[in-house]
PDB file of C-alpha atoms in Angstrom:
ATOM      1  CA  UNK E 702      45.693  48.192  38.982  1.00 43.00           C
ATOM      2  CA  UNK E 703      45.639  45.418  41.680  1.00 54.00           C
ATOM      3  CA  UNK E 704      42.836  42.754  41.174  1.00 57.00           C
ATOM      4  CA  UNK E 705      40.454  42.229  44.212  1.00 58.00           C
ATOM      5  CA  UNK E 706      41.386  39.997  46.919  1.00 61.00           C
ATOM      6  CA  UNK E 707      40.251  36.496  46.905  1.00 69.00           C
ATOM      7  CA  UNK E 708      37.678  36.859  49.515  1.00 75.00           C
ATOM      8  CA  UNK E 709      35.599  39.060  47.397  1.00 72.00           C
ATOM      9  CA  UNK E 710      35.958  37.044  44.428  1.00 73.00           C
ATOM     10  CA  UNK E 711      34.858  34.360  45.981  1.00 78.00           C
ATOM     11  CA  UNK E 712      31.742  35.744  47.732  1.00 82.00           C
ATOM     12  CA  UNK E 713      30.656  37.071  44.207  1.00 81.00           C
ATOM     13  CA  UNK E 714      31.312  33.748  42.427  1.00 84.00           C
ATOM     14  CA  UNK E 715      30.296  31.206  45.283  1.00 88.00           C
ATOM     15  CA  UNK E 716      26.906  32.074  45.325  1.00 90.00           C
ATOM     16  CA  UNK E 717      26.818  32.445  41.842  1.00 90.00           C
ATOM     17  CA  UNK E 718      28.313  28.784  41.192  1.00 92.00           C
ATOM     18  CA  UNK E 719      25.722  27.529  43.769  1.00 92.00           C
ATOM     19  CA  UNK E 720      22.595  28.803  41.886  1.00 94.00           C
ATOM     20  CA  UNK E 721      24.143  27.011  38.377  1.00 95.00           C
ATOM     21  CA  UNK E 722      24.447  23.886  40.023  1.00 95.00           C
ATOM     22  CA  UNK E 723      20.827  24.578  41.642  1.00 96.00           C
ATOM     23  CA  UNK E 724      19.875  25.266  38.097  1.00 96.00           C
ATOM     24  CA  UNK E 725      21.556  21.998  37.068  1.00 96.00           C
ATOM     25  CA  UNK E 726      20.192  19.873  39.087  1.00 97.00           C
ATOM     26  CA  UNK E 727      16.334  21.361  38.840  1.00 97.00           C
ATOM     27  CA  UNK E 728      16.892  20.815  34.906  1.00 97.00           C
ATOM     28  CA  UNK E 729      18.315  17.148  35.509  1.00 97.00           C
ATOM     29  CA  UNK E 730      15.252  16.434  38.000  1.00 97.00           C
ATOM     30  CA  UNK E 731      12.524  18.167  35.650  1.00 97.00           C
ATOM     31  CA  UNK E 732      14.361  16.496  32.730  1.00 97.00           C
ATOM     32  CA  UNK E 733      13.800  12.857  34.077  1.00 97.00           C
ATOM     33  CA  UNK E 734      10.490  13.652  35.118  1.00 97.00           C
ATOM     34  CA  UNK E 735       9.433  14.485  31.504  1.00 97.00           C
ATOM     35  CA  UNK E 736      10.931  11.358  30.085  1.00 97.00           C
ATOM     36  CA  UNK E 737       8.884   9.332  32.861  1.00 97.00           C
ATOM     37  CA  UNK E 738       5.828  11.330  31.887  1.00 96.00           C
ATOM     38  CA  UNK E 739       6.905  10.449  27.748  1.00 96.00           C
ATOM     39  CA  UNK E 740       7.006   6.516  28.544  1.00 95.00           C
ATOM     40  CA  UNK E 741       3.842   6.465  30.799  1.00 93.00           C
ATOM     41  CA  UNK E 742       2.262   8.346  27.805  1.00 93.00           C
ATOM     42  CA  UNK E 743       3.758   5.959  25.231  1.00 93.00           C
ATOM     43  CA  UNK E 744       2.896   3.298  26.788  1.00 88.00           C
ATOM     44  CA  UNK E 745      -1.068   4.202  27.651  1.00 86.00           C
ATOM     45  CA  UNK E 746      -1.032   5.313  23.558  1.00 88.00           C
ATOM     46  CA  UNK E 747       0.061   1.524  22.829  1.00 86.00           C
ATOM     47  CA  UNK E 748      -2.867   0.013  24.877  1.00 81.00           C
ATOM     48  CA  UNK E 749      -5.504   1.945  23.516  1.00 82.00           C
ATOM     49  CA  UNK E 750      -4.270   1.214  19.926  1.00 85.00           C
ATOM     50  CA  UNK E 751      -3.693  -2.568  21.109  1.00 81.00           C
ATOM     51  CA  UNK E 752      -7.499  -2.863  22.649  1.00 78.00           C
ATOM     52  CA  UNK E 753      -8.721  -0.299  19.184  1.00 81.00           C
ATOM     53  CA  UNK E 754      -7.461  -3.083  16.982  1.00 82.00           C
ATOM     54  CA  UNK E 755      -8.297  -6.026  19.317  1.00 78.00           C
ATOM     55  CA  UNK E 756     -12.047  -4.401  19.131  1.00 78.00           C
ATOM     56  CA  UNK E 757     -11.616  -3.912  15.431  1.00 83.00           C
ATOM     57  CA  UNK E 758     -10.558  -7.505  14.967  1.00 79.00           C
ATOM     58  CA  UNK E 759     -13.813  -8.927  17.372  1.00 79.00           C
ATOM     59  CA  UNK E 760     -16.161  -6.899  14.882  1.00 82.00           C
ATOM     60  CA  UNK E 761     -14.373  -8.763  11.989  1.00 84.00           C
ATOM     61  CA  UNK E 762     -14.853 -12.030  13.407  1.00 81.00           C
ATOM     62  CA  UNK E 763     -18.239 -11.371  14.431  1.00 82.00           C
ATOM     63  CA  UNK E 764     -19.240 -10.645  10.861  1.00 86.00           C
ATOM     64  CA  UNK E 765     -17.305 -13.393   9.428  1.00 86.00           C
ATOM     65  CA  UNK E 766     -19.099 -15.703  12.433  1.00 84.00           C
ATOM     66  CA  UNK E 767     -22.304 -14.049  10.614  1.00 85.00           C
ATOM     67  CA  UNK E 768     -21.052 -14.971   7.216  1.00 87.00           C
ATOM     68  CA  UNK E 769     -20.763 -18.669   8.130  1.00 85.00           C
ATOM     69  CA  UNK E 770     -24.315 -18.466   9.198  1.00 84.00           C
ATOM     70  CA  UNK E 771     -25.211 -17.063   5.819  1.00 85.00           C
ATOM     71  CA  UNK E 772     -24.087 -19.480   4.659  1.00 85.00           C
ATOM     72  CA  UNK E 773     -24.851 -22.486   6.258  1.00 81.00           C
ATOM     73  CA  UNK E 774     -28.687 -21.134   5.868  1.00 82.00           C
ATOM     74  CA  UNK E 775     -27.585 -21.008   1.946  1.00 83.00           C
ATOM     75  CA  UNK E 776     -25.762 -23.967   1.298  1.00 82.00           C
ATOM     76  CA  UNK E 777     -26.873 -26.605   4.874  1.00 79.00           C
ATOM     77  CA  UNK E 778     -22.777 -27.024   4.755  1.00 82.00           C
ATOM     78  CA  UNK E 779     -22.658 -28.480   8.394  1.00 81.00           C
ATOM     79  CA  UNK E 780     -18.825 -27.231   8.863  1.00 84.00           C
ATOM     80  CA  UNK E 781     -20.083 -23.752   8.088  1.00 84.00           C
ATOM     81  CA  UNK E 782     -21.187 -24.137  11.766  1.00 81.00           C
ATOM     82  CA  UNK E 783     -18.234 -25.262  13.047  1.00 84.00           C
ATOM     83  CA  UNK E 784     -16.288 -21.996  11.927  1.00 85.00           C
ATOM     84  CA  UNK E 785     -18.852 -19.891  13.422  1.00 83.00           C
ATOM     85  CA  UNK E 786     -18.258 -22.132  16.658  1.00 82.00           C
ATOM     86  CA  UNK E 787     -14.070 -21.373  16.189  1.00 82.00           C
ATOM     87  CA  UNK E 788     -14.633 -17.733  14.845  1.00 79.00           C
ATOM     88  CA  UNK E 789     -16.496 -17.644  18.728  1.00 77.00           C
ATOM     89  CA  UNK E 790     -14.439 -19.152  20.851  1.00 78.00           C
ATOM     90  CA  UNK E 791     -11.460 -16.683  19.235  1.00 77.00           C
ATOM     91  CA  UNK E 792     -13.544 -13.927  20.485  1.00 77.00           C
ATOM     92  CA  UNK E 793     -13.653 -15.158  23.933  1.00 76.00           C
ATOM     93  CA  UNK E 794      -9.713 -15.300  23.696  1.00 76.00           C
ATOM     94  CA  UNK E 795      -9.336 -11.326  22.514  1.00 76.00           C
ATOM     95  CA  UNK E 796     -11.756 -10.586  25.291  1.00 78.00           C
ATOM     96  CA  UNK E 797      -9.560 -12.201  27.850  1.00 77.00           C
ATOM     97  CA  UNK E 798      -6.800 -10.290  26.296  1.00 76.00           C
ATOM     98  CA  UNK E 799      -8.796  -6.937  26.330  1.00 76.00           C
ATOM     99  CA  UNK E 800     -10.029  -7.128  29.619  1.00 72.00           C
ATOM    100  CA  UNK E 801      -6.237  -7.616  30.916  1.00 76.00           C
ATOM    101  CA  UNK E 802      -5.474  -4.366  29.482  1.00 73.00           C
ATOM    102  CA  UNK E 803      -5.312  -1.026  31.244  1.00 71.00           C
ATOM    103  CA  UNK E 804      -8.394   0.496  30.145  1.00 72.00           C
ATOM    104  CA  UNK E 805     -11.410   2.455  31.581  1.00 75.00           C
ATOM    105  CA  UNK E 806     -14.311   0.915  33.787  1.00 81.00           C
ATOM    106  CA  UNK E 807     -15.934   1.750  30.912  1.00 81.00           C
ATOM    107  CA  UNK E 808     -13.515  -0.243  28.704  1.00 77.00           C
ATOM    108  CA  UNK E 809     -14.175  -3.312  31.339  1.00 77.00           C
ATOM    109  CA  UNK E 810     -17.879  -2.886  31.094  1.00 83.00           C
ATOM    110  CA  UNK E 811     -18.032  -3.521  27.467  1.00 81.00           C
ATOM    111  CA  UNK E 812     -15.692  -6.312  27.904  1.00 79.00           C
ATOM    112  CA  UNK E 813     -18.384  -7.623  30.158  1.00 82.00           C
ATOM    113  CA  UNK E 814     -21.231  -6.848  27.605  1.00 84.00           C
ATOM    114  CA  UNK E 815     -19.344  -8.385  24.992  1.00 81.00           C
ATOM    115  CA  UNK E 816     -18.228 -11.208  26.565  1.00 82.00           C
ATOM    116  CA  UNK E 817     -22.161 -12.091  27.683  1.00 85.00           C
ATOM    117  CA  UNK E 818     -22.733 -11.580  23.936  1.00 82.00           C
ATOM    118  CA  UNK E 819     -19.843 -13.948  22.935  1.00 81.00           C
ATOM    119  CA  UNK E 820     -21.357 -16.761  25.422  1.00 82.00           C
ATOM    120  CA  UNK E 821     -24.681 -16.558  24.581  1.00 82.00           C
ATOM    121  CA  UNK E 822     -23.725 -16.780  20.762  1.00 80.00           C
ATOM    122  CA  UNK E 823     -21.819 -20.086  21.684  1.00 81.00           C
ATOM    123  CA  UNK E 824     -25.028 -21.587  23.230  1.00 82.00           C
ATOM    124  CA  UNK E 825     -27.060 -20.319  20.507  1.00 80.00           C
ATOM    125  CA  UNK E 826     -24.532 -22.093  17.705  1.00 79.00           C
ATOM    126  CA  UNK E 827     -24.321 -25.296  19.914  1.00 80.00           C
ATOM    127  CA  UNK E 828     -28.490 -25.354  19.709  1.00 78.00           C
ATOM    128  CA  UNK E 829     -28.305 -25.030  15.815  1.00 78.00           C
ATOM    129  CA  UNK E 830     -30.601 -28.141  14.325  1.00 73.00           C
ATOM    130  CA  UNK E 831     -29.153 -29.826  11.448  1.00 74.00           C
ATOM    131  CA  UNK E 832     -32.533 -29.165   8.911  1.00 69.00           C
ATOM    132  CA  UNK E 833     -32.466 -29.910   5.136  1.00 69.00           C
ATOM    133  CA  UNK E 834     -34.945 -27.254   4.622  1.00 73.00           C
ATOM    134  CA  UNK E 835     -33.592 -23.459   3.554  1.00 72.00           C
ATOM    135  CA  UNK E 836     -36.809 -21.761   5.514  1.00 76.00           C
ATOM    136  CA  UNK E 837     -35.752 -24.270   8.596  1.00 74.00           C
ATOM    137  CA  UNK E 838     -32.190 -23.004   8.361  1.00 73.00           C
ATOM    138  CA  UNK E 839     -32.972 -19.727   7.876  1.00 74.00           C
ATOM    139  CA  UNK E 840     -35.554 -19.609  10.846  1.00 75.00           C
ATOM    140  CA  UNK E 841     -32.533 -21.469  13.071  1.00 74.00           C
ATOM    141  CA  UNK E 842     -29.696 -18.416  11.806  1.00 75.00           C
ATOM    142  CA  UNK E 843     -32.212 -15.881  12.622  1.00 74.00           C
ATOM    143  CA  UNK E 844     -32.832 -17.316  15.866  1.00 68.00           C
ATOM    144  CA  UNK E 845     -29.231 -16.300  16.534  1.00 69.00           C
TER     145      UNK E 845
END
């Protein structure tokens, strides 16, 4: 039995090589595409967890910044104060840090909000009166 001729070995296989490497090469292509996809997913997962804890940390300050005022309108501790004052200028740091993330209008609205909030909680701590009274101090920390 004589095997085909070249010629028609060759038109069978040609075409048939030529779709594998078309194959190939859609595969590479689509391949790439998903790991693109995976790090542009990776990395939108890490700033939402970043800005989730950032926002988790500003509530924790913001209730230790309340403690201090607990207890300043407790004890008339004067450096009780002073760490509120710190605990909200570290606020005003995270929101700088938020707001430079890649989050939702949304997301930079808040920021906003929050940032009004952390600014108008300075002024109120700056306008604090040093009193020797507990109803005084009390009246000043509910003031804020």
């Amino acid at each position: 039995m004589r095997f085909l001729g070249r010629s028609v070995v060759w038109s069978v296989a040609a075409p048939t090589l030529g779709l594998c490497a078309l194959l190939l090469i859609t595969v590479a292509v689509a391949a790439r595409a998903l790991v693109r996809l995976q790090v542009e997913a990776d990395e939108a997962i890490d700033q939402a967890l970043y800005a989730a804890e950032a926002a988790e940390q500003l509530e924790e300050v913001f209730l230790e910044c309340r403690g201090h005022l607990s207890d300043y309108a407790i004890t008339g501790r004067q450096d009780e104060i002073q760490r509120a004052r710190l605990d909200g200028k570290a606020n005003g740091e995270r929101l700088v840090r938020i707001d430079s993330l890649h989050i939702s209008e949304r997301g930079h609205a808040l920021v906003g909000e929050l940032r009004h909030y952390t600014v108008a909680l300075q002024n109120a701590l700056e306008k604090i009166p040093v009193s020797k009274s507990v109803e005084a101090r009390d009246a000043a920390v509910e003031g804020v």
